[in-house]
mmCIF file of C-alpha atoms in Angstrom:
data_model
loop_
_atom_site.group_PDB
_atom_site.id
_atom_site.type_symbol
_atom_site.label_atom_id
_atom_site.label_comp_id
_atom_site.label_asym_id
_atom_site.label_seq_id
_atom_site.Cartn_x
_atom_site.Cartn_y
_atom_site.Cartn_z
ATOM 1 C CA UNK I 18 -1.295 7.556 19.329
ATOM 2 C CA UNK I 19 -1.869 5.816 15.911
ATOM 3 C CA UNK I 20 0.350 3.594 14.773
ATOM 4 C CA UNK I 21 2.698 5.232 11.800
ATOM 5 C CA UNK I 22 1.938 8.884 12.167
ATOM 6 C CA UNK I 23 3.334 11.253 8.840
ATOM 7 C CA UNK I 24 3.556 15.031 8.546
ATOM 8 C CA UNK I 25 3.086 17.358 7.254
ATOM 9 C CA UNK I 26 -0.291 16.024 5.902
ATOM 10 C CA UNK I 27 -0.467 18.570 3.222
ATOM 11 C CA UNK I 28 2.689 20.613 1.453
ATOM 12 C CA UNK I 29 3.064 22.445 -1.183
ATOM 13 C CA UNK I 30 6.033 23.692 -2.842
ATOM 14 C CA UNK I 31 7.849 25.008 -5.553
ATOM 15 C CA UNK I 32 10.799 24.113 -7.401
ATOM 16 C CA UNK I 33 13.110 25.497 -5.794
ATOM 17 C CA UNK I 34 12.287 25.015 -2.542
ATOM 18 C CA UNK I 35 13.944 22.371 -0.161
ATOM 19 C CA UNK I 36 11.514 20.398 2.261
ATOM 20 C CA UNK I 37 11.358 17.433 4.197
ATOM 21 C CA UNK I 38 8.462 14.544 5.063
ATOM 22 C CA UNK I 39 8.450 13.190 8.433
ATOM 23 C CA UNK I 40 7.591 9.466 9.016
ATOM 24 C CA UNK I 41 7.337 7.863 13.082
ATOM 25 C CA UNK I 42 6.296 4.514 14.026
ATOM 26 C CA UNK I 43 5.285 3.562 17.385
ATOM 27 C CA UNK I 44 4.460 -0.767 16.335
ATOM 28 C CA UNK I 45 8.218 -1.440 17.189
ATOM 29 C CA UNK I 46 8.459 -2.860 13.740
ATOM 30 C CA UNK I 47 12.305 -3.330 11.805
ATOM 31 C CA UNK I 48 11.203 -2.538 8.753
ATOM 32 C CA UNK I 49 9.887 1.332 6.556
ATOM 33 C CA UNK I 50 9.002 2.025 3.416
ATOM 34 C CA UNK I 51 7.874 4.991 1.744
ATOM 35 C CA UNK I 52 5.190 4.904 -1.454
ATOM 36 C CA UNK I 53 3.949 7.277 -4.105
ATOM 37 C CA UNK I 54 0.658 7.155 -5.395
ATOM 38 C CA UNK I 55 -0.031 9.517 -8.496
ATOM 39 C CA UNK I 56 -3.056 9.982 -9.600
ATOM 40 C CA UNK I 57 -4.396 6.748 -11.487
ATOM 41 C CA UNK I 58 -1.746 4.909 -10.578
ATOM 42 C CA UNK I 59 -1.274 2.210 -8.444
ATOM 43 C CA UNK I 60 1.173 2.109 -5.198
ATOM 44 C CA UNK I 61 4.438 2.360 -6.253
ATOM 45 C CA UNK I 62 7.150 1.355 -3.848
ATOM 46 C CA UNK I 63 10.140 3.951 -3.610
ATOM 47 C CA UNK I 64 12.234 3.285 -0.798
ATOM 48 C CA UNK I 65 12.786 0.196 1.889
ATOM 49 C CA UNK I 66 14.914 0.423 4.898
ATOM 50 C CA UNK I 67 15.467 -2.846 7.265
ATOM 51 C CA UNK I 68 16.813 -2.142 10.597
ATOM 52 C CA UNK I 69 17.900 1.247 9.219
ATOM 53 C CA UNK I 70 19.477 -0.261 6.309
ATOM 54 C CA UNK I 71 18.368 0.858 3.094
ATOM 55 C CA UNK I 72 17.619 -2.330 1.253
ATOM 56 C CA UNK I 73 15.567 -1.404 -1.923
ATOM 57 C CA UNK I 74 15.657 1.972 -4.285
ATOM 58 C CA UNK I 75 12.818 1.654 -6.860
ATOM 59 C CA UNK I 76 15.009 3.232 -9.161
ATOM 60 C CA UNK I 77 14.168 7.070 -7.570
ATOM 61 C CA UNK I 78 15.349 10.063 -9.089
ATOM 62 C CA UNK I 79 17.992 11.547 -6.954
ATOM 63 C CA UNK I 80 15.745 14.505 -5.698
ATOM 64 C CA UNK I 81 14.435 12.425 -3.420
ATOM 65 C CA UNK I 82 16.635 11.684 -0.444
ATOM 66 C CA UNK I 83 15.682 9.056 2.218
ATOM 67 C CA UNK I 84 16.918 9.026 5.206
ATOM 68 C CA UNK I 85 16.330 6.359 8.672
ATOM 69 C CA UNK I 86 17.924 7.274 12.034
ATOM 70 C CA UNK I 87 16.489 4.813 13.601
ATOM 71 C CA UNK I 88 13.699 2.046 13.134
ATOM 72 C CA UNK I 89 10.788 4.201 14.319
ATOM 73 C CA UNK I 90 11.678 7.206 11.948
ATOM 74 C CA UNK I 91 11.957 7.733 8.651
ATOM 75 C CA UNK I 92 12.386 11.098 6.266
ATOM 76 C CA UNK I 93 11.807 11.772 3.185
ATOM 77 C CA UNK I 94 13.834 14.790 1.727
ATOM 78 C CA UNK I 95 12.734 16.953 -1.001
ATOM 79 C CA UNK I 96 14.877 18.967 -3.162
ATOM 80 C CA UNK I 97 14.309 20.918 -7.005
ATOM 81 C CA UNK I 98 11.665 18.900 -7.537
ATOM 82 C CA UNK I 99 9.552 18.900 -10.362
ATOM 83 C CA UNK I 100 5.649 19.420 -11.000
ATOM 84 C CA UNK I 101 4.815 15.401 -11.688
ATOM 85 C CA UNK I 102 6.372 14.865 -8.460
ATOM 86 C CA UNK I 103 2.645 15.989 -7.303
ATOM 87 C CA UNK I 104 1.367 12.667 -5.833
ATOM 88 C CA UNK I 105 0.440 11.680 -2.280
ATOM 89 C CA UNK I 106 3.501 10.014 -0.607
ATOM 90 C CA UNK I 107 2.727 6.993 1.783
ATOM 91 C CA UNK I 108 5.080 5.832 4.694
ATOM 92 C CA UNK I 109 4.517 2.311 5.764
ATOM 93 C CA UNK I 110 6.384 -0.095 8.281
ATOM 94 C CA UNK I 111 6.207 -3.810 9.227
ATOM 95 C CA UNK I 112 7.812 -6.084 11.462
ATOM 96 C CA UNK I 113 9.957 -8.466 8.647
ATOM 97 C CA UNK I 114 11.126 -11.527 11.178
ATOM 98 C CA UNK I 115 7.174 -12.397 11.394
ATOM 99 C CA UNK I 116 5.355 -14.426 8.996
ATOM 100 C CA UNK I 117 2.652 -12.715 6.766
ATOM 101 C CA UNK I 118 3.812 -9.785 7.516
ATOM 102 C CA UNK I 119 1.613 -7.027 6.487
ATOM 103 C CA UNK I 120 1.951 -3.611 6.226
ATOM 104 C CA UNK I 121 1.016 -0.842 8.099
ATOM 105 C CA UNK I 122 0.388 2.295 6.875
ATOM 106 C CA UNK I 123 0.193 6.235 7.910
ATOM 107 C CA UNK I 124 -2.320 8.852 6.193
ATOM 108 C CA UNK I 125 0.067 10.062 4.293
ATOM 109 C CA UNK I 126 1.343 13.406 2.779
ATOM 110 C CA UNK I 127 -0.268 15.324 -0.141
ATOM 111 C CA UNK I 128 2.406 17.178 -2.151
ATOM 112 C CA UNK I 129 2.122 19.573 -4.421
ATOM 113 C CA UNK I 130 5.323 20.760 -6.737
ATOM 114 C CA UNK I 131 4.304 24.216 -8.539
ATOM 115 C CA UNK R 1 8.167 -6.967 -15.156
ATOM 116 C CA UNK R 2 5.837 -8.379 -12.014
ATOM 117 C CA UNK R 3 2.202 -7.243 -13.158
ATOM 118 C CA UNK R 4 -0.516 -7.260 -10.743
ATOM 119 C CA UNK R 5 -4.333 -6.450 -12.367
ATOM 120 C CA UNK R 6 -7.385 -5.911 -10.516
ATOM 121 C CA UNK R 7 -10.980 -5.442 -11.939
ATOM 122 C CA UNK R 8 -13.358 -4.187 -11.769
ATOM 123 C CA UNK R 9 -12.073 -0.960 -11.323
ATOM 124 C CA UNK R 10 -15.052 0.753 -9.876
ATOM 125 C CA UNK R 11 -17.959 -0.854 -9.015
ATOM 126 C CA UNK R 12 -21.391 0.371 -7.899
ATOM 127 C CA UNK R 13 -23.551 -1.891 -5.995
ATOM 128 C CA UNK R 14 -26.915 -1.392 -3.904
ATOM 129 C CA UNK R 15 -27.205 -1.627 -0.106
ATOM 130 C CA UNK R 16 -27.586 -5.716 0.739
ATOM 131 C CA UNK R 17 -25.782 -6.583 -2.748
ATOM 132 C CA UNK R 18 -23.049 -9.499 -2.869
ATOM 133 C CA UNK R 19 -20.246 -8.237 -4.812
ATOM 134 C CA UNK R 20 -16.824 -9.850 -5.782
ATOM 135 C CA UNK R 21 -13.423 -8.564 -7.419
ATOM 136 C CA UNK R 22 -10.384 -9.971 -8.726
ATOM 137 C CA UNK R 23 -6.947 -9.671 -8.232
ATOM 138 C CA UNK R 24 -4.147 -11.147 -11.061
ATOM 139 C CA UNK R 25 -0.653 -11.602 -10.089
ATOM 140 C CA UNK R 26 2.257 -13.888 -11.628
ATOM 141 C CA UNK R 27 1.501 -17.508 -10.860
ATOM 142 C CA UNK R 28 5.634 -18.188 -10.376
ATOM 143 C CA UNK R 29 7.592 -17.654 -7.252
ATOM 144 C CA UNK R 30 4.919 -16.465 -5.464
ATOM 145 C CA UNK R 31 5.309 -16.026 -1.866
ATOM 146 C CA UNK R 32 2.773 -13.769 -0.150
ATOM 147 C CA UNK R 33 -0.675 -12.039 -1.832
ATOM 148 C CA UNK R 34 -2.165 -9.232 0.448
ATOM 149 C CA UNK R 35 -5.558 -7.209 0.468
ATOM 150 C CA UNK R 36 -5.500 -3.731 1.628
ATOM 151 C CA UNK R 37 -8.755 -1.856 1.910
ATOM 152 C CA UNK R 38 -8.384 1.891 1.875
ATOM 153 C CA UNK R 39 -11.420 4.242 2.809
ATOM 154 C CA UNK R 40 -11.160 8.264 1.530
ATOM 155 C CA UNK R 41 -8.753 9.954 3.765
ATOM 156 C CA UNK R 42 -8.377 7.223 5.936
ATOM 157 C CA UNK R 43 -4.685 4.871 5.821
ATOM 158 C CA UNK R 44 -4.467 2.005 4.312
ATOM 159 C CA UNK R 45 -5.347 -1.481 6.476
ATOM 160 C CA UNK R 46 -4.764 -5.039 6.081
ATOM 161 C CA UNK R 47 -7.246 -7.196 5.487
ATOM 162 C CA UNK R 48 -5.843 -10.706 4.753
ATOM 163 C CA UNK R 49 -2.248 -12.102 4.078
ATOM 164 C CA UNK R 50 -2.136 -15.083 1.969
ATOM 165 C CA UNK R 51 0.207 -17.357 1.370
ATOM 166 C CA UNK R 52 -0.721 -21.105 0.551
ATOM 167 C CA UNK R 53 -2.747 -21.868 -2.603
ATOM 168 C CA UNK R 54 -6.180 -22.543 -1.807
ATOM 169 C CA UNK R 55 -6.033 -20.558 1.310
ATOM 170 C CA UNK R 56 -9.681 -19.164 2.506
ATOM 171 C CA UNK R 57 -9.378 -16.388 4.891
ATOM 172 C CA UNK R 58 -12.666 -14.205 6.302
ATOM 173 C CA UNK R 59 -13.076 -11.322 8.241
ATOM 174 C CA UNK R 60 -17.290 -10.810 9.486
ATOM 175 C CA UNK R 61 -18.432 -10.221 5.597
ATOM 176 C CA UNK R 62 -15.669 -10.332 3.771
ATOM 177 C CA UNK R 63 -13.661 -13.092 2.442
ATOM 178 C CA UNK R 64 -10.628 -14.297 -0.296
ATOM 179 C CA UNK R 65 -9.584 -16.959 -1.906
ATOM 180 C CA UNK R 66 -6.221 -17.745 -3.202
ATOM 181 C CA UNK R 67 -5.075 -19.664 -6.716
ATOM 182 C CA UNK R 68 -1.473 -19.511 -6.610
ATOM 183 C CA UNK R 69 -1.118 -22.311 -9.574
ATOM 184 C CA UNK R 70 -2.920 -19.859 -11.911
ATOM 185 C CA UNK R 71 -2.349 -16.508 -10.579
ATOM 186 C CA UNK R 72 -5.780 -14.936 -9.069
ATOM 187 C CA UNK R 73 -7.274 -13.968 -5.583
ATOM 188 C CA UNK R 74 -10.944 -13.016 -5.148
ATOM 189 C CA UNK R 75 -12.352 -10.692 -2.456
ATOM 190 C CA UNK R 76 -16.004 -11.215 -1.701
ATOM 191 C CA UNK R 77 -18.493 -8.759 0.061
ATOM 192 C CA UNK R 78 -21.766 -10.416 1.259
ATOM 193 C CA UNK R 79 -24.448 -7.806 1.479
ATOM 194 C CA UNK R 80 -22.431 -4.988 1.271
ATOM 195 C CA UNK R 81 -22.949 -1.853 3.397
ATOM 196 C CA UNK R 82 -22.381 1.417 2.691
ATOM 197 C CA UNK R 83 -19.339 1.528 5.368
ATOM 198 C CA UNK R 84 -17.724 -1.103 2.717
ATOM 199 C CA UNK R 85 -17.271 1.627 0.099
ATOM 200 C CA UNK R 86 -13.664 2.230 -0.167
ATOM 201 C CA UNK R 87 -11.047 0.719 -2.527
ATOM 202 C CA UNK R 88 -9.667 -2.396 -2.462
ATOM 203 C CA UNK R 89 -6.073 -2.984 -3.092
ATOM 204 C CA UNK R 90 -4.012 -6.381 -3.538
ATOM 205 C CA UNK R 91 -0.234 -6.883 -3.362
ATOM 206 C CA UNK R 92 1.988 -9.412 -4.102
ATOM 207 C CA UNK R 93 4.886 -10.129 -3.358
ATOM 208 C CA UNK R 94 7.499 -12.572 -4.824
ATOM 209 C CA UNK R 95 9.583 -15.447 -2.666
ATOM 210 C CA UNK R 96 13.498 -13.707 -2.396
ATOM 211 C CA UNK R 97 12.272 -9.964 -2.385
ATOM 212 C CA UNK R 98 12.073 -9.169 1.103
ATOM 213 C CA UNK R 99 9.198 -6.216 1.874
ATOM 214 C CA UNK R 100 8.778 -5.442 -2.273
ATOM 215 C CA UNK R 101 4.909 -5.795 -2.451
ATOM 216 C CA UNK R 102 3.730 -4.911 -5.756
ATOM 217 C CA UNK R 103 0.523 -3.750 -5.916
ATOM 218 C CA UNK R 104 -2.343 -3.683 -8.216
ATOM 219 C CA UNK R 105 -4.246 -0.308 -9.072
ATOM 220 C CA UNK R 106 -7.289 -1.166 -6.742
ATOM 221 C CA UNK R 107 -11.425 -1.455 -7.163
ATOM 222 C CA UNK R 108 -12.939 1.067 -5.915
ATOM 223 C CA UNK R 109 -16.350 0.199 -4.943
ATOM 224 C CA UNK R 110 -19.408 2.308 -3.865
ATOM 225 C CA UNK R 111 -22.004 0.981 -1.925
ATOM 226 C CA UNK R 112 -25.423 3.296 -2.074
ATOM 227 C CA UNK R 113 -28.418 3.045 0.798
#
């Protein structure tokens, strides 16, 4: 199995609709994170959770609802959002207590909002 | 507001070419600088983690260099292949902000045969 596995790896979805990204990682790291990357843009961190404790919100709109059971999963829930929320969405985990930690990454979802 | 600027951003070079980019970040409370090298619809993966000024790090044909006194990091490529296309990312990240790596908006380089 690869490391941080993420589905769905494509999704699209309207407005209205309610739907959720799924994040796992099998590194027995403490630490997830999810990204967005729009188009032209670089990574932009959104969420960070430290043995399942939410420890950084970028500032996300509230249509975006994380959400970590545990320190191998991670979701990502998606409610009325809108169409700039198009963007491929990154989940990423690392192991904190080590030094240079780095951070490693799944192949992330592509989202589309029509 | 923590900036981090690459260039180039795209960069075409010819099979056996040497090729370099930089990476910009704040030159105060600097803790960690990271290079990320992400091939088309492949993840992400670390290259190098950084975190003393004038740290050399190299992995087979690629190497960086660190300047933590004025802010820069450069990745080199010694003849580059075409397996090196992909886009190169940096990140920093700043002493007291636990996993927030900010990163810059990556080189994307193209190696042709």
């Amino acid at each position: 199995e690869t490391g941080v596995t993420q589905t769905p790896r494509h999704l699209v979805m309207g407005m209205t609709n309610k739907k959720s990204l799924k994040c796992e990682q099998h590194l027995g790291h403490n630490a997830m994170y999810w990204y967005k990357q729009s188009a032209k843009k670089p990574l932009e961190l959104m969420f960070v959770y430290n043995f399942k404790e939410q420890t950084e919100n970028n500032s996300v709109p509230s249509r975006f609802s994380p959400e970590c059971p545990n320190s191998s999963h991670l979701f990502l829930h998606l409610h009325t959002l809108q169409p700039e929320d198009s963007a491929l969405y990154l989940c990423a985990s690392s192991q904190v207590t080590v030094t240079n930690e780095k951070l490693f990454f799944g192949s992330g979802t592509q989202l589309s909002v029509l | 507001i923590l900036n981090v600027e690459q260039s180039p951003q795209s960069l075409h070079v010819q099979e056996g070419d040497s090729t370099n980019f930089t990476c910009s970040f704040p030159s105060s409370n600097f803790y960690a600088l990271h290079w990320y090298r992400w091939e088309t619809a492949k993840s992400p993966e670390a290259l190098f983690v950084m975190t003393l000024n004038g740290d050399e790090k190299k992995k087979g044909r690629i190497s960086a260099t660190l300047n933590t006194k004025e802010g820069y990091s450069y990745l080199y490529i010694k003849g580059s292949q075409p397996e090196d296309s992909a886009t190169y990312l940096c990140a920093f990240r700043s002493s007291g902000n636990t996993g927030k790596l900010i990163f810059g908006q990556g080189t994307t380089l193209q190696v042709k045969p």
